[in-house]
mmCIF file of C-alpha atoms in Angstrom:
data_model
loop_
_atom_site.group_PDB
_atom_site.id
_atom_site.type_symbol
_atom_site.label_atom_id
_atom_site.label_comp_id
_atom_site.label_asym_id
_atom_site.label_seq_id
_atom_site.Cartn_x
_atom_site.Cartn_y
_atom_site.Cartn_z
ATOM 1 C CA MET A 11 -96.725 199.205 68.195
ATOM 2 C CA ILE A 12 -93.528 198.110 70.095
ATOM 3 C CA SER A 13 -91.293 200.983 71.242
ATOM 4 C CA TYR A 14 -87.594 200.006 70.974
ATOM 5 C CA THR A 15 -86.539 203.009 73.144
ATOM 6 C CA GLU A 16 -88.768 202.370 76.089
ATOM 7 C CA LYS A 17 -86.893 201.405 79.229
ATOM 8 C CA SER A 18 -87.724 198.491 81.395
ATOM 9 C CA ILE A 19 -86.442 197.212 84.765
ATOM 10 C CA ILE A 20 -85.139 193.663 84.537
ATOM 11 C CA GLU A 21 -83.552 191.359 87.112
ATOM 12 C CA LEU A 22 -80.279 189.708 86.390
ATOM 13 C CA ASN A 23 -78.384 187.070 88.292
ATOM 14 C CA ILE A 24 -74.788 188.249 88.289
ATOM 15 C CA ASN A 25 -72.006 186.737 90.351
ATOM 16 C CA GLU A 26 -74.662 184.894 92.452
ATOM 17 C CA GLU A 27 -76.556 188.028 93.235
ATOM 18 C CA THR A 28 -79.867 189.201 91.838
ATOM 19 C CA VAL A 29 -79.769 192.774 90.623
ATOM 20 C CA SER A 30 -82.414 195.032 89.249
ATOM 21 C CA VAL A 31 -81.385 197.397 86.460
ATOM 22 C CA MET A 32 -83.197 199.669 83.999
ATOM 23 C CA VAL A 33 -82.355 198.920 80.406
ATOM 24 C CA GLN A 34 -83.429 199.609 76.924
ATOM 25 C CA PRO A 35 -84.202 196.616 74.731
ATOM 26 C CA SER A 36 -81.138 197.383 72.598
ATOM 27 C CA ASP A 37 -78.642 197.518 75.468
ATOM 28 C CA THR A 38 -75.921 194.938 75.289
ATOM 29 C CA LEU A 39 -74.996 192.878 78.351
ATOM 30 C CA LEU A 40 -71.539 194.492 78.107
ATOM 31 C CA TYR A 41 -73.030 198.011 78.290
ATOM 32 C CA VAL A 42 -75.166 197.080 81.219
ATOM 33 C CA LEU A 43 -72.421 195.462 83.149
ATOM 34 C CA ARG A 44 -70.042 198.389 82.685
ATOM 35 C CA GLU A 45 -72.244 201.439 82.536
ATOM 36 C CA LYS A 46 -75.230 200.537 84.737
ATOM 37 C CA LEU A 47 -73.740 198.028 87.282
ATOM 38 C CA PHE A 48 -70.176 199.310 87.318
ATOM 39 C CA LEU A 49 -68.606 195.879 86.759
ATOM 40 C CA THR A 50 -65.801 196.932 84.473
ATOM 41 C CA GLY A 51 -63.875 193.658 84.308
ATOM 42 C CA ALA A 52 -65.440 192.788 80.879
ATOM 43 C CA LYS A 53 -63.677 195.127 78.407
ATOM 44 C CA PRO A 54 -65.024 196.770 75.254
ATOM 45 C CA GLY A 55 -62.495 195.869 72.526
ATOM 46 C CA CYS A 56 -63.799 195.385 69.099
ATOM 47 C CA GLU A 57 -67.463 195.343 70.151
ATOM 48 C CA ASN A 58 -68.287 192.944 67.321
ATOM 49 C CA GLY A 59 -67.429 189.553 68.793
ATOM 50 C CA ASP A 60 -63.856 189.062 67.500
ATOM 51 C CA CYS A 61 -61.557 189.908 70.337
ATOM 52 C CA GLY A 62 -63.146 188.232 73.424
ATOM 53 C CA ALA A 63 -62.083 190.976 75.854
ATOM 54 C CA CYS A 64 -65.733 191.204 76.975
ATOM 55 C CA THR A 65 -66.123 187.515 77.684
ATOM 56 C CA VAL A 66 -68.326 186.544 80.600
ATOM 57 C CA LEU A 67 -69.843 183.214 81.518
ATOM 58 C CA VAL A 68 -73.501 182.564 81.079
ATOM 59 C CA ASP A 69 -74.678 179.312 82.690
ATOM 60 C CA GLY A 70 -71.020 178.347 82.770
ATOM 61 C CA TRP A 71 -70.324 178.919 79.023
ATOM 62 C CA PRO A 72 -68.143 181.743 77.674
ATOM 63 C CA ILE A 73 -70.203 184.413 75.912
ATOM 64 C CA LYS A 74 -69.080 187.637 74.292
ATOM 65 C CA SER A 75 -71.176 190.137 76.145
ATOM 66 C CA CYS A 76 -70.906 192.684 73.403
ATOM 67 C CA LEU A 77 -73.098 190.385 71.292
ATOM 68 C CA MET A 78 -75.678 189.476 73.865
ATOM 69 C CA LEU A 79 -78.525 191.771 74.729
ATOM 70 C CA ALA A 80 -79.079 192.338 78.451
ATOM 71 C CA VAL A 81 -82.732 191.121 78.159
ATOM 72 C CA GLU A 82 -81.499 187.799 76.741
ATOM 73 C CA ALA A 83 -79.606 187.216 80.074
ATOM 74 C CA ILE A 84 -82.858 187.224 82.120
ATOM 75 C CA GLY A 85 -83.083 183.867 83.828
ATOM 76 C CA HIS A 86 -79.487 182.910 83.341
ATOM 77 C CA GLN A 87 -76.536 182.737 85.742
ATOM 78 C CA ILE A 88 -73.883 185.303 84.681
ATOM 79 C CA LEU A 89 -70.368 185.173 86.030
ATOM 80 C CA THR A 90 -67.954 188.103 85.458
ATOM 81 C CA VAL A 91 -64.322 188.259 86.252
ATOM 82 C CA GLU A 92 -65.312 190.171 89.500
ATOM 83 C CA GLY A 93 -67.233 187.027 90.614
ATOM 84 C CA LEU A 94 -64.224 184.615 90.218
ATOM 85 C CA LYS A 95 -63.289 185.194 93.942
ATOM 86 C CA TYR A 96 -59.745 183.803 93.857
ATOM 87 C CA ALA A 97 -60.379 181.025 91.387
ATOM 88 C CA PRO A 98 -57.375 178.859 90.540
ATOM 89 C CA VAL A 99 -57.226 180.350 87.094
ATOM 90 C CA GLN A 100 -56.298 183.761 88.599
ATOM 91 C CA ARG A 101 -53.351 182.445 90.493
ATOM 92 C CA ALA A 102 -52.180 180.354 87.493
ATOM 93 C CA PHE A 103 -52.156 183.429 85.219
ATOM 94 C CA VAL A 104 -50.115 185.410 87.762
ATOM 95 C CA GLU A 105 -47.611 182.634 88.393
ATOM 96 C CA LYS A 106 -47.254 181.602 84.812
ATOM 97 C CA TRP A 107 -47.136 185.183 83.592
ATOM 98 C CA GLY A 108 -50.244 184.696 81.339
ATOM 99 C CA PHE A 109 -50.663 188.420 80.778
ATOM 100 C CA GLN A 110 -48.753 191.515 79.771
ATOM 101 C CA CYS A 111 -50.780 194.635 79.223
ATOM 102 C CA GLY A 112 -53.784 192.986 80.790
ATOM 103 C CA TYR A 113 -56.587 194.313 78.592
ATOM 104 C CA CYS A 114 -57.484 190.832 77.297
ATOM 105 C CA THR A 115 -56.857 189.099 80.628
ATOM 106 C CA SER A 116 -60.334 189.141 82.057
ATOM 107 C CA GLY A 117 -61.711 187.539 78.858
ATOM 108 C CA PHE A 118 -59.093 184.885 78.922
ATOM 109 C CA LEU A 119 -59.660 184.190 82.624
ATOM 110 C CA MET A 120 -63.300 183.581 81.932
ATOM 111 C CA VAL A 121 -62.619 181.266 78.952
ATOM 112 C CA CYS A 122 -60.003 179.348 80.826
ATOM 113 C CA HIS A 123 -62.136 179.075 83.987
ATOM 114 C CA SER A 124 -64.953 177.664 81.882
ATOM 115 C CA LEU A 125 -62.659 175.315 80.039
ATOM 116 C CA SER A 126 -61.307 173.870 83.317
ATOM 117 C CA ASN A 127 -64.820 173.293 84.538
ATOM 118 C CA LEU A 128 -66.391 171.826 81.314
ATOM 119 C CA HIS A 129 -63.397 169.952 80.041
ATOM 120 C CA PRO A 130 -61.095 169.072 83.023
ATOM 121 C CA ASP A 131 -59.255 166.537 80.936
ATOM 122 C CA ALA A 132 -58.717 168.790 77.870
ATOM 123 C CA GLY A 133 -55.722 168.021 75.731
ATOM 124 C CA ASP A 134 -53.647 170.359 73.506
ATOM 125 C CA PHE A 135 -56.177 170.396 70.692
ATOM 126 C CA VAL A 136 -59.156 171.301 72.926
ATOM 127 C CA ILE A 137 -57.059 174.065 74.649
ATOM 128 C CA GLU A 138 -56.082 175.486 71.290
ATOM 129 C CA GLN A 139 -59.665 175.468 70.105
ATOM 130 C CA TRP A 140 -60.901 177.248 73.210
ATOM 131 C CA LEU A 141 -58.106 179.903 73.180
ATOM 132 C CA GLN A 142 -58.998 180.800 69.611
ATOM 133 C CA SER A 143 -62.043 182.613 70.883
ATOM 134 C CA ASN A 144 -59.866 185.418 72.355
ATOM 135 C CA LEU A 145 -57.221 187.672 71.006
ATOM 136 C CA CYS A 146 -54.002 188.822 72.797
ATOM 137 C CA ARG A 147 -51.616 191.219 71.061
ATOM 138 C CA CYS A 148 -48.908 190.956 73.697
ATOM 139 C CA THR A 149 -48.127 187.499 75.086
ATOM 140 C CA GLY A 150 -47.985 185.076 72.074
ATOM 141 C CA TYR A 151 -50.286 182.727 74.050
ATOM 142 C CA ALA A 152 -47.457 180.413 75.350
ATOM 143 C CA GLU A 153 -47.789 181.650 78.875
ATOM 144 C CA ILE A 154 -51.652 181.533 78.674
ATOM 145 C CA LYS A 155 -51.388 177.875 77.555
ATOM 146 C CA ASP A 156 -48.968 177.167 80.436
ATOM 147 C CA ALA A 157 -51.509 178.594 82.865
ATOM 148 C CA VAL A 158 -54.419 176.468 81.458
ATOM 149 C CA LYS A 159 -52.289 173.369 81.565
ATOM 150 C CA ALA A 160 -51.334 174.058 85.193
ATOM 151 C CA ILE A 161 -54.961 174.476 86.142
ATOM 152 C CA LEU A 162 -55.964 171.292 84.444
ATOM 153 C CA ALA A 163 -53.097 169.475 86.078
ATOM 154 C CA LYS A 164 -54.579 170.600 89.453
ATOM 155 C CA GLU A 165 -51.524 172.532 90.331
ATOM 156 C CA TYR A 166 -53.684 175.280 91.789
#
């Protein structure tokens, strides 16, 4: 019989480093990042996939880490906001005022970083579609859109 409470040590590739961590099969990637690896950039918001505050990149694609089990991340490249290392998206958000309270910012940074890599010629429609995956209750999105457009225009 399978035990769903038995802990296992798994290896994950996070921010270009291989880390070993003990997890239960039910541990979400968000929980492991924050509570086991102390990478607190991904935020627990709704914890049901609606808000996007917990967004990280898995193999370059935005994933809501509250919906992904840590064991599902084995063998994949995970990038958190801590791993951006002065990416243009960070500077664009600062200079275009793409944040206010900051709680959603790390999730938006990850989505916008992925968008700029996967769709470097994105127009307004694609930008709108991508930004719908995350919620911000402060900015009204205009500044976030300005930051994305500046990144795509190679201003940073």
